[in-house]
PDB file of C-alpha atoms in Angstrom:
ATOM      1  CA  UNK A 108     105.654  77.292 106.745  1.00 49.00           C
ATOM      2  CA  UNK A 109     105.260  75.085 109.836  1.00 53.00           C
ATOM      3  CA  UNK A 110     106.414  77.940 112.040  1.00 69.00           C
ATOM      4  CA  UNK A 111     103.603  80.197 110.944  1.00 75.00           C
ATOM      5  CA  UNK A 112     100.651  78.094 109.784  1.00 77.00           C
ATOM      6  CA  UNK A 113      97.514  78.154 111.908  1.00 80.00           C
ATOM      7  CA  UNK A 114      98.664  81.284 113.641  1.00 84.00           C
ATOM      8  CA  UNK A 115      97.065  84.699 113.754  1.00 92.00           C
ATOM      9  CA  UNK A 116      98.654  88.110 114.064  1.00 95.00           C
ATOM     10  CA  UNK A 117      96.622  91.149 115.032  1.00 96.00           C
ATOM     11  CA  UNK A 118      97.497  94.813 114.686  1.00 97.00           C
ATOM     12  CA  UNK A 119      95.391  97.716 115.922  1.00 97.00           C
ATOM     13  CA  UNK A 120      95.878 101.081 114.297  1.00 97.00           C
ATOM     14  CA  UNK A 121      94.539 104.585 114.851  1.00 96.00           C
ATOM     15  CA  UNK A 122      92.342 106.075 112.138  1.00 96.00           C
ATOM     16  CA  UNK A 123      95.101 108.238 110.762  1.00 95.00           C
ATOM     17  CA  UNK A 124      96.240 108.120 107.152  1.00 94.00           C
ATOM     18  CA  UNK A 125      99.749 106.771 106.849  1.00 94.00           C
ATOM     19  CA  UNK A 126      99.319 104.096 109.518  1.00 96.00           C
ATOM     20  CA  UNK A 127      98.202 101.691 106.773  1.00 97.00           C
ATOM     21  CA  UNK A 128     101.914 101.254 106.098  1.00 96.00           C
ATOM     22  CA  UNK A 129     102.268  99.401 109.411  1.00 97.00           C
ATOM     23  CA  UNK A 130      99.602  96.931 108.263  1.00 98.00           C
ATOM     24  CA  UNK A 131     101.329  96.629 104.880  1.00 98.00           C
ATOM     25  CA  UNK A 132     104.648  95.851 106.507  1.00 97.00           C
ATOM     26  CA  UNK A 133     103.128  93.298 108.872  1.00 97.00           C
ATOM     27  CA  UNK A 134     101.230  91.546 106.066  1.00 98.00           C
ATOM     28  CA  UNK A 135     104.376  91.498 103.934  1.00 98.00           C
ATOM     29  CA  UNK A 136     106.398  89.923 106.769  1.00 96.00           C
ATOM     30  CA  UNK A 137     103.824  87.176 107.356  1.00 96.00           C
ATOM     31  CA  UNK A 138     103.505  86.479 103.618  1.00 96.00           C
ATOM     32  CA  UNK A 139     107.296  86.295 103.301  1.00 95.00           C
ATOM     33  CA  UNK A 140     107.493  83.775 106.161  1.00 93.00           C
ATOM     34  CA  UNK A 141     104.822  81.709 104.403  1.00 94.00           C
ATOM     35  CA  UNK A 142     106.884  81.609 101.228  1.00 94.00           C
ATOM     36  CA  UNK A 143     104.873  83.890  98.954  1.00 96.00           C
ATOM     37  CA  UNK A 144     106.881  85.225  96.003  1.00 97.00           C
ATOM     38  CA  UNK A 145     107.776  88.920  95.889  1.00 97.00           C
ATOM     39  CA  UNK A 146     105.199  89.850  93.236  1.00 97.00           C
ATOM     40  CA  UNK A 147     102.342  88.392  95.305  1.00 97.00           C
ATOM     41  CA  UNK A 148     103.628  90.175  98.384  1.00 98.00           C
ATOM     42  CA  UNK A 149     103.505  93.463  96.461  1.00 98.00           C
ATOM     43  CA  UNK A 150      99.904  92.679  95.427  1.00 98.00           C
ATOM     44  CA  UNK A 151      99.009  91.955  99.045  1.00 98.00           C
ATOM     45  CA  UNK A 152     100.678  95.146 100.310  1.00 98.00           C
ATOM     46  CA  UNK A 153      98.654  97.323  97.953  1.00 98.00           C
ATOM     47  CA  UNK A 154      95.401  95.478  98.736  1.00 98.00           C
ATOM     48  CA  UNK A 155      95.965  95.736 102.509  1.00 98.00           C
ATOM     49  CA  UNK A 156      96.893  99.428 102.235  1.00 98.00           C
ATOM     50  CA  UNK A 157      93.743 100.200 100.246  1.00 97.00           C
ATOM     51  CA  UNK A 158      91.556  98.222 102.672  1.00 97.00           C
ATOM     52  CA  UNK A 159      93.041 100.159 105.612  1.00 97.00           C
ATOM     53  CA  UNK A 160      92.659 103.515 103.840  1.00 96.00           C
ATOM     54  CA  UNK A 161      88.982 102.773 103.139  1.00 95.00           C
ATOM     55  CA  UNK A 162      88.471 101.820 106.792  1.00 96.00           C
ATOM     56  CA  UNK A 163      90.278 104.921 108.103  1.00 96.00           C
ATOM     57  CA  UNK A 164      88.819 107.408 105.665  1.00 93.00           C
ATOM     58  CA  UNK A 165      85.326 106.206 104.803  1.00 90.00           C
ATOM     59  CA  UNK A 166      84.244 103.961 107.694  1.00 90.00           C
ATOM     60  CA  UNK A 167      85.916 105.670 110.650  1.00 91.00           C
ATOM     61  CA  UNK A 168      85.886 109.094 108.940  1.00 92.00           C
ATOM     62  CA  UNK A 169      89.428 109.930 110.093  1.00 92.00           C
ATOM     63  CA  UNK A 170      88.259 109.968 113.729  1.00 93.00           C
ATOM     64  CA  UNK A 171      91.419 109.175 115.661  1.00 91.00           C
ATOM     65  CA  UNK A 172      89.351 108.064 118.647  1.00 93.00           C
ATOM     66  CA  UNK A 173      88.319 105.086 116.530  1.00 94.00           C
ATOM     67  CA  UNK A 174      90.721 102.331 115.583  1.00 95.00           C
ATOM     68  CA  UNK A 175      90.934  99.705 112.889  1.00 96.00           C
ATOM     69  CA  UNK A 176      91.918  96.090 113.467  1.00 97.00           C
ATOM     70  CA  UNK A 177      94.011  94.096 111.015  1.00 98.00           C
ATOM     71  CA  UNK A 178      93.921  90.349 111.626  1.00 98.00           C
ATOM     72  CA  UNK A 179      96.187  88.066 109.618  1.00 98.00           C
ATOM     73  CA  UNK A 180      95.500  84.325 109.698  1.00 97.00           C
ATOM     74  CA  UNK A 181      97.871  81.898 108.032  1.00 95.00           C
ATOM     75  CA  UNK A 182      96.952  78.391 106.922  1.00 92.00           C
ATOM     76  CA  UNK A 183      98.930  75.814 104.944  1.00 89.00           C
ATOM     77  CA  UNK A 184      98.259  77.432 101.619  1.00 91.00           C
ATOM     78  CA  UNK A 185      96.618  80.788 102.166  1.00 96.00           C
ATOM     79  CA  UNK A 186      96.806  84.021 104.061  1.00 97.00           C
ATOM     80  CA  UNK A 187      93.584  85.719 105.132  1.00 98.00           C
ATOM     81  CA  UNK A 188      93.573  89.377 106.140  1.00 98.00           C
ATOM     82  CA  UNK A 189      90.564  90.977 107.813  1.00 98.00           C
ATOM     83  CA  UNK A 190      90.452  94.736 108.177  1.00 98.00           C
ATOM     84  CA  UNK A 191      87.802  95.602 110.746  1.00 96.00           C
ATOM     85  CA  UNK A 192      86.431  99.117 111.186  1.00 95.00           C
ATOM     86  CA  UNK A 193      83.743 100.812 113.231  1.00 92.00           C
ATOM     87  CA  UNK A 194      81.551 101.791 110.308  1.00 90.00           C
ATOM     88  CA  UNK A 195      78.319 100.280 109.085  1.00 86.00           C
ATOM     89  CA  UNK A 196      79.805  98.607 106.035  1.00 89.00           C
ATOM     90  CA  UNK A 197      79.636  99.020 102.300  1.00 85.00           C
ATOM     91  CA  UNK A 198      76.095  99.521 100.998  1.00 81.00           C
ATOM     92  CA  UNK A 199      76.873  99.652  97.337  1.00 81.00           C
ATOM     93  CA  UNK A 200      80.063  98.680  95.609  1.00 82.00           C
ATOM     94  CA  UNK A 201      81.229 101.503  93.311  1.00 84.00           C
ATOM     95  CA  UNK A 202      81.553 100.835  89.597  1.00 87.00           C
ATOM     96  CA  UNK A 203      84.978  99.890  88.288  1.00 90.00           C
ATOM     97  CA  UNK A 204      87.077 102.922  87.368  1.00 92.00           C
ATOM     98  CA  UNK A 205      86.739 104.068  83.776  1.00 94.00           C
ATOM     99  CA  UNK A 206      89.827 105.974  82.680  1.00 95.00           C
ATOM    100  CA  UNK A 207      88.065 107.620  79.738  1.00 94.00           C
ATOM    101  CA  UNK A 208      85.323 108.980  82.008  1.00 94.00           C
ATOM    102  CA  UNK A 209      87.943 110.146  84.507  1.00 93.00           C
ATOM    103  CA  UNK A 210      89.976 111.891  81.808  1.00 93.00           C
ATOM    104  CA  UNK A 211      86.868 113.695  80.607  1.00 91.00           C
ATOM    105  CA  UNK A 212      85.859 114.760  84.123  1.00 90.00           C
ATOM    106  CA  UNK A 213      82.753 112.550  84.066  1.00 92.00           C
ATOM    107  CA  UNK A 214      83.814 110.635  87.183  1.00 90.00           C
ATOM    108  CA  UNK A 215      86.113 111.550  90.057  1.00 90.00           C
ATOM    109  CA  UNK A 216      89.819 110.789  89.799  1.00 87.00           C
ATOM    110  CA  UNK A 217      89.638 108.767  93.040  1.00 87.00           C
ATOM    111  CA  UNK A 218      87.499 105.703  93.868  1.00 85.00           C
ATOM    112  CA  UNK A 219      89.889 102.944  92.810  1.00 93.00           C
ATOM    113  CA  UNK A 220      90.533 101.234  96.156  1.00 94.00           C
ATOM    114  CA  UNK A 221      87.933  98.467  96.008  1.00 95.00           C
ATOM    115  CA  UNK A 222      88.722  97.779  92.367  1.00 96.00           C
ATOM    116  CA  UNK A 223      92.425  97.371  93.153  1.00 97.00           C
ATOM    117  CA  UNK A 224      91.711  95.127  96.136  1.00 97.00           C
ATOM    118  CA  UNK A 225      89.538  92.790  94.052  1.00 96.00           C
ATOM    119  CA  UNK A 226      92.029  92.755  91.198  1.00 97.00           C
ATOM    120  CA  UNK A 227      95.080  91.998  93.331  1.00 98.00           C
ATOM    121  CA  UNK A 228      93.937  89.235  95.704  1.00 98.00           C
ATOM    122  CA  UNK A 229      92.385  85.814  95.111  1.00 98.00           C
ATOM    123  CA  UNK A 230      89.286  86.511  97.190  1.00 97.00           C
ATOM    124  CA  UNK A 231      87.741  89.697  98.580  1.00 97.00           C
ATOM    125  CA  UNK A 232      84.459  90.219 100.398  1.00 96.00           C
ATOM    126  CA  UNK A 233      82.946  93.105 102.290  1.00 95.00           C
ATOM    127  CA  UNK A 234      80.881  92.108 105.318  1.00 94.00           C
ATOM    128  CA  UNK A 235      78.526  94.472 107.131  1.00 92.00           C
ATOM    129  CA  UNK A 236      78.783  94.394 110.891  1.00 88.00           C
ATOM    130  CA  UNK A 237      75.883  94.034 113.267  1.00 84.00           C
ATOM    131  CA  UNK A 238      74.257  97.179 114.697  1.00 79.00           C
ATOM    132  CA  UNK A 239      76.213  99.361 112.296  1.00 76.00           C
ATOM    133  CA  UNK A 240      79.641  98.497 113.719  1.00 84.00           C
ATOM    134  CA  UNK A 241      82.503  96.058 113.212  1.00 89.00           C
ATOM    135  CA  UNK A 242      82.196  95.755 109.480  1.00 94.00           C
ATOM    136  CA  UNK A 243      85.161  94.227 107.735  1.00 95.00           C
ATOM    137  CA  UNK A 244      86.774  93.432 104.444  1.00 97.00           C
ATOM    138  CA  UNK A 245      88.236  89.954 104.138  1.00 97.00           C
ATOM    139  CA  UNK A 246      91.069  89.327 101.699  1.00 98.00           C
ATOM    140  CA  UNK A 247      92.682  86.015 100.835  1.00 98.00           C
ATOM    141  CA  UNK A 248      95.793  85.229  98.835  1.00 98.00           C
ATOM    142  CA  UNK A 249      96.708  81.645  98.103  1.00 97.00           C
ATOM    143  CA  UNK A 250      99.993  79.921  97.510  1.00 93.00           C
ATOM    144  CA  UNK A 251     100.061  78.108  94.169  1.00 80.00           C
ATOM    145  CA  UNK A 252     100.532  74.355  93.879  1.00 54.00           C
ATOM    146  CA  UNK A 253     104.232  74.881  93.288  1.00 51.00           C
ATOM    147  CA  UNK A 254     104.460  76.983  96.435  1.00 46.00           C
ATOM    148  CA  UNK A 255     104.418  80.212  94.410  1.00 52.00           C
TER     149      UNK A 255
ATOM    150  CA  UNK B 149     103.312 108.541 109.510  1.00 62.00           C
ATOM    151  CA  UNK B 150     102.513 109.812 106.039  1.00 62.00           C
ATOM    152  CA  UNK B 151     105.699 111.082 104.509  1.00 69.00           C
ATOM    153  CA  UNK B 152     105.319 113.757 101.927  1.00 80.00           C
ATOM    154  CA  UNK B 153     106.628 113.963  98.403  1.00 89.00           C
ATOM    155  CA  UNK B 154     109.694 115.946  97.434  1.00 93.00           C
ATOM    156  CA  UNK B 155     109.594 117.206  93.882  1.00 95.00           C
ATOM    157  CA  UNK B 156     112.378 118.534  91.688  1.00 96.00           C
ATOM    158  CA  UNK B 157     112.296 119.583  88.052  1.00 97.00           C
ATOM    159  CA  UNK B 158     115.029 119.093  85.465  1.00 97.00           C
ATOM    160  CA  UNK B 159     115.035 120.328  81.908  1.00 97.00           C
ATOM    161  CA  UNK B 160     116.726 117.846  79.591  1.00 97.00           C
ATOM    162  CA  UNK B 161     117.158 117.362  75.862  1.00 97.00           C
ATOM    163  CA  UNK B 162     115.687 114.112  74.563  1.00 97.00           C
ATOM    164  CA  UNK B 163     117.503 111.977  71.988  1.00 96.00           C
ATOM    165  CA  UNK B 164     115.175 113.514  69.381  1.00 96.00           C
ATOM    166  CA  UNK B 165     116.563 116.983  70.228  1.00 96.00           C
ATOM    167  CA  UNK B 166     113.291 118.103  71.916  1.00 95.00           C
ATOM    168  CA  UNK B 167     113.382 119.993  75.215  1.00 97.00           C
ATOM    169  CA  UNK B 168     111.658 117.897  77.893  1.00 98.00           C
ATOM    170  CA  UNK B 169     110.714 118.603  81.527  1.00 98.00           C
ATOM    171  CA  UNK B 170     111.406 115.843  84.041  1.00 98.00           C
ATOM    172  CA  UNK B 171     109.335 115.997  87.228  1.00 98.00           C
ATOM    173  CA  UNK B 172     111.133 113.854  89.797  1.00 98.00           C
ATOM    174  CA  UNK B 173     109.344 112.559  92.883  1.00 97.00           C
ATOM    175  CA  UNK B 174     110.955 111.278  96.081  1.00 96.00           C
ATOM    176  CA  UNK B 175     109.125 109.618  99.000  1.00 94.00           C
ATOM    177  CA  UNK B 176     105.450 108.669  99.077  1.00 94.00           C
ATOM    178  CA  UNK B 177     102.720 109.675  96.652  1.00 96.00           C
ATOM    179  CA  UNK B 178      99.471 109.758  98.582  1.00 93.00           C
ATOM    180  CA  UNK B 179      96.746 112.206  99.596  1.00 90.00           C
ATOM    181  CA  UNK B 180      99.202 114.455 101.475  1.00 90.00           C
ATOM    182  CA  UNK B 181     101.216 114.907  98.263  1.00 91.00           C
ATOM    183  CA  UNK B 182      98.408 116.699  96.478  1.00 92.00           C
ATOM    184  CA  UNK B 183      99.446 120.365  96.851  1.00 92.00           C
ATOM    185  CA  UNK B 184     103.130 119.687  96.340  1.00 93.00           C
ATOM    186  CA  UNK B 185     102.694 117.491  93.261  1.00 95.00           C
ATOM    187  CA  UNK B 186     100.037 119.576  91.516  1.00 94.00           C
ATOM    188  CA  UNK B 187     101.836 122.831  92.224  1.00 95.00           C
ATOM    189  CA  UNK B 188     105.114 121.445  90.812  1.00 95.00           C
ATOM    190  CA  UNK B 189     103.292 120.149  87.746  1.00 96.00           C
ATOM    191  CA  UNK B 190     101.457 123.486  87.312  1.00 95.00           C
ATOM    192  CA  UNK B 191     104.744 125.389  87.045  1.00 95.00           C
ATOM    193  CA  UNK B 192     106.042 123.293  84.140  1.00 96.00           C
ATOM    194  CA  UNK B 193     106.109 124.697  80.611  1.00 95.00           C
ATOM    195  CA  UNK B 194     103.159 123.261  78.720  1.00 93.00           C
ATOM    196  CA  UNK B 195     104.814 123.446  75.293  1.00 94.00           C
ATOM    197  CA  UNK B 196     107.077 120.468  75.829  1.00 96.00           C
ATOM    198  CA  UNK B 197     106.704 116.824  76.879  1.00 97.00           C
ATOM    199  CA  UNK B 198     106.896 115.923  80.549  1.00 98.00           C
ATOM    200  CA  UNK B 199     108.429 112.802  82.051  1.00 98.00           C
ATOM    201  CA  UNK B 200     107.328 111.729  85.536  1.00 98.00           C
ATOM    202  CA  UNK B 201     110.208 110.087  87.401  1.00 98.00           C
ATOM    203  CA  UNK B 202     109.052 107.512  89.983  1.00 98.00           C
ATOM    204  CA  UNK B 203     112.426 105.867  90.500  1.00 98.00           C
ATOM    205  CA  UNK B 204     112.777 107.261  94.054  1.00 97.00           C
ATOM    206  CA  UNK B 205     109.174 106.676  95.118  1.00 96.00           C
ATOM    207  CA  UNK B 206     108.664 104.226  97.976  1.00 89.00           C
ATOM    208  CA  UNK B 207     104.879 104.056  98.175  1.00 95.00           C
ATOM    209  CA  UNK B 208     101.968 104.982  95.914  1.00 96.00           C
ATOM    210  CA  UNK B 209      98.362 104.462  96.954  1.00 96.00           C
ATOM    211  CA  UNK B 210      95.077 105.047  95.138  1.00 96.00           C
ATOM    212  CA  UNK B 211      95.087 108.734  96.142  1.00 95.00           C
ATOM    213  CA  UNK B 212      98.541 109.009  94.583  1.00 96.00           C
ATOM    214  CA  UNK B 213      97.300 107.311  91.413  1.00 97.00           C
ATOM    215  CA  UNK B 214      94.448 109.850  91.355  1.00 96.00           C
ATOM    216  CA  UNK B 215      97.066 112.632  91.374  1.00 96.00           C
ATOM    217  CA  UNK B 216      98.800 111.060  88.380  1.00 97.00           C
ATOM    218  CA  UNK B 217      95.445 110.970  86.571  1.00 97.00           C
ATOM    219  CA  UNK B 218      94.897 114.629  87.444  1.00 96.00           C
ATOM    220  CA  UNK B 219      98.253 115.555  85.883  1.00 97.00           C
ATOM    221  CA  UNK B 220      97.303 113.494  82.820  1.00 96.00           C
ATOM    222  CA  UNK B 221      94.009 115.412  82.562  1.00 95.00           C
ATOM    223  CA  UNK B 222      95.878 118.724  82.654  1.00 94.00           C
ATOM    224  CA  UNK B 223      98.356 117.475  80.051  1.00 95.00           C
ATOM    225  CA  UNK B 224      95.529 116.235  77.846  1.00 93.00           C
ATOM    226  CA  UNK B 225      93.830 119.648  77.958  1.00 92.00           C
ATOM    227  CA  UNK B 226      96.951 121.421  76.736  1.00 92.00           C
ATOM    228  CA  UNK B 227      97.957 118.699  74.254  1.00 94.00           C
ATOM    229  CA  UNK B 228     101.102 117.958  76.224  1.00 96.00           C
ATOM    230  CA  UNK B 229     102.742 114.548  75.950  1.00 96.00           C
ATOM    231  CA  UNK B 230     103.129 112.921  79.391  1.00 97.00           C
ATOM    232  CA  UNK B 231     105.093 109.737  80.143  1.00 98.00           C
ATOM    233  CA  UNK B 232     106.429 108.012  83.229  1.00 98.00           C
ATOM    234  CA  UNK B 233     109.489 105.963  84.091  1.00 98.00           C
ATOM    235  CA  UNK B 234     111.065 104.266  87.081  1.00 98.00           C
ATOM    236  CA  UNK B 235     107.954 102.461  88.315  1.00 98.00           C
ATOM    237  CA  UNK B 236     108.454  99.055  89.897  1.00 97.00           C
ATOM    238  CA  UNK B 237     106.961  96.116  87.944  1.00 97.00           C
ATOM    239  CA  UNK B 238     104.125  96.036  90.514  1.00 97.00           C
ATOM    240  CA  UNK B 239     103.167  99.658  89.917  1.00 97.00           C
ATOM    241  CA  UNK B 240     103.560  99.254  86.157  1.00 97.00           C
ATOM    242  CA  UNK B 241     100.918  96.525  86.526  1.00 98.00           C
ATOM    243  CA  UNK B 242      98.681  98.697  88.734  1.00 97.00           C
ATOM    244  CA  UNK B 243      98.941 101.695  86.379  1.00 98.00           C
ATOM    245  CA  UNK B 244      98.013  99.393  83.497  1.00 97.00           C
ATOM    246  CA  UNK B 245      95.051  97.941  85.453  1.00 96.00           C
ATOM    247  CA  UNK B 246      93.513 101.361  86.056  1.00 96.00           C
ATOM    248  CA  UNK B 247      93.973 102.393  82.425  1.00 96.00           C
ATOM    249  CA  UNK B 248      96.719 105.002  82.819  1.00 97.00           C
ATOM    250  CA  UNK B 249      98.685 103.441  79.952  1.00 97.00           C
ATOM    251  CA  UNK B 250      95.922 104.461  77.564  1.00 96.00           C
ATOM    252  CA  UNK B 251      96.976 108.096  78.038  1.00 96.00           C
ATOM    253  CA  UNK B 252     100.582 107.944  79.269  1.00 97.00           C
ATOM    254  CA  UNK B 253     103.372 105.649  78.111  1.00 97.00           C
ATOM    255  CA  UNK B 254     105.458 103.922  80.774  1.00 98.00           C
ATOM    256  CA  UNK B 255     109.184 103.318  80.321  1.00 98.00           C
ATOM    257  CA  UNK B 256     111.424 101.261  82.582  1.00 97.00           C
ATOM    258  CA  UNK B 257     114.065 103.957  83.061  1.00 97.00           C
ATOM    259  CA  UNK B 258     115.170 107.456  82.080  1.00 98.00           C
ATOM    260  CA  UNK B 259     117.366 106.505  79.079  1.00 98.00           C
ATOM    261  CA  UNK B 260     114.506 104.558  77.461  1.00 98.00           C
ATOM    262  CA  UNK B 261     112.062 107.426  78.103  1.00 98.00           C
ATOM    263  CA  UNK B 262     114.562 109.968  76.767  1.00 97.00           C
ATOM    264  CA  UNK B 263     115.023 107.887  73.643  1.00 97.00           C
ATOM    265  CA  UNK B 264     111.282 107.630  72.999  1.00 96.00           C
ATOM    266  CA  UNK B 265     109.933 111.189  73.469  1.00 94.00           C
TER     267      UNK B 265
END
């Protein structure tokens, strides 16, 4: 822990689907160094991937001239991940997915990213940037009292 | 960066004696998998159960989960039983969170799925 606490790691990625896996791998490496157990690392990987996909697809609209920033900040007992895009931010959080409605074609099969993020991390917030740019999602996972 | 999905189909006989299609995926299941996955599913016989094999899948994102739901919708329309096996414990949890287990049973591996259908 001492080697990594109070440090930040930043990755900048093009707005191209698939590059979220670089952010996933980086987040997993930092979480592993901090001592997170494997199941929490898997939760974090999915949450980070979904945050990056939202930034690439919805905020930056797959424009490869725009990039996303992934900033990982480690403290004694938590890891914060900010995924910054060049969009104006989330205006309205979509409703949680309803499998019955999806199965009956009453809602789209997609639209699960924000739900998964919120369900898999200890804290998630979406912050609108100023002047319609630099919005971000902030995720936090915490180590338990027993270091798990 | 996005690696596609390879799909193969096997026809097996379940422990019950029923003929069953096994749709095996290799690689990632994401938005780029759409045509490959749905076309492979579309070619399967609809008069028998289908098992989705995730044991060689490295990465599934929400677009990939949406594809699984789309296959479930098709199966539901034709009254076809659809099950999955080979998911990691993490993705078993994620599939349960989004409600997939209400319409498709998950089994840890192929022998347990073969014994149950």
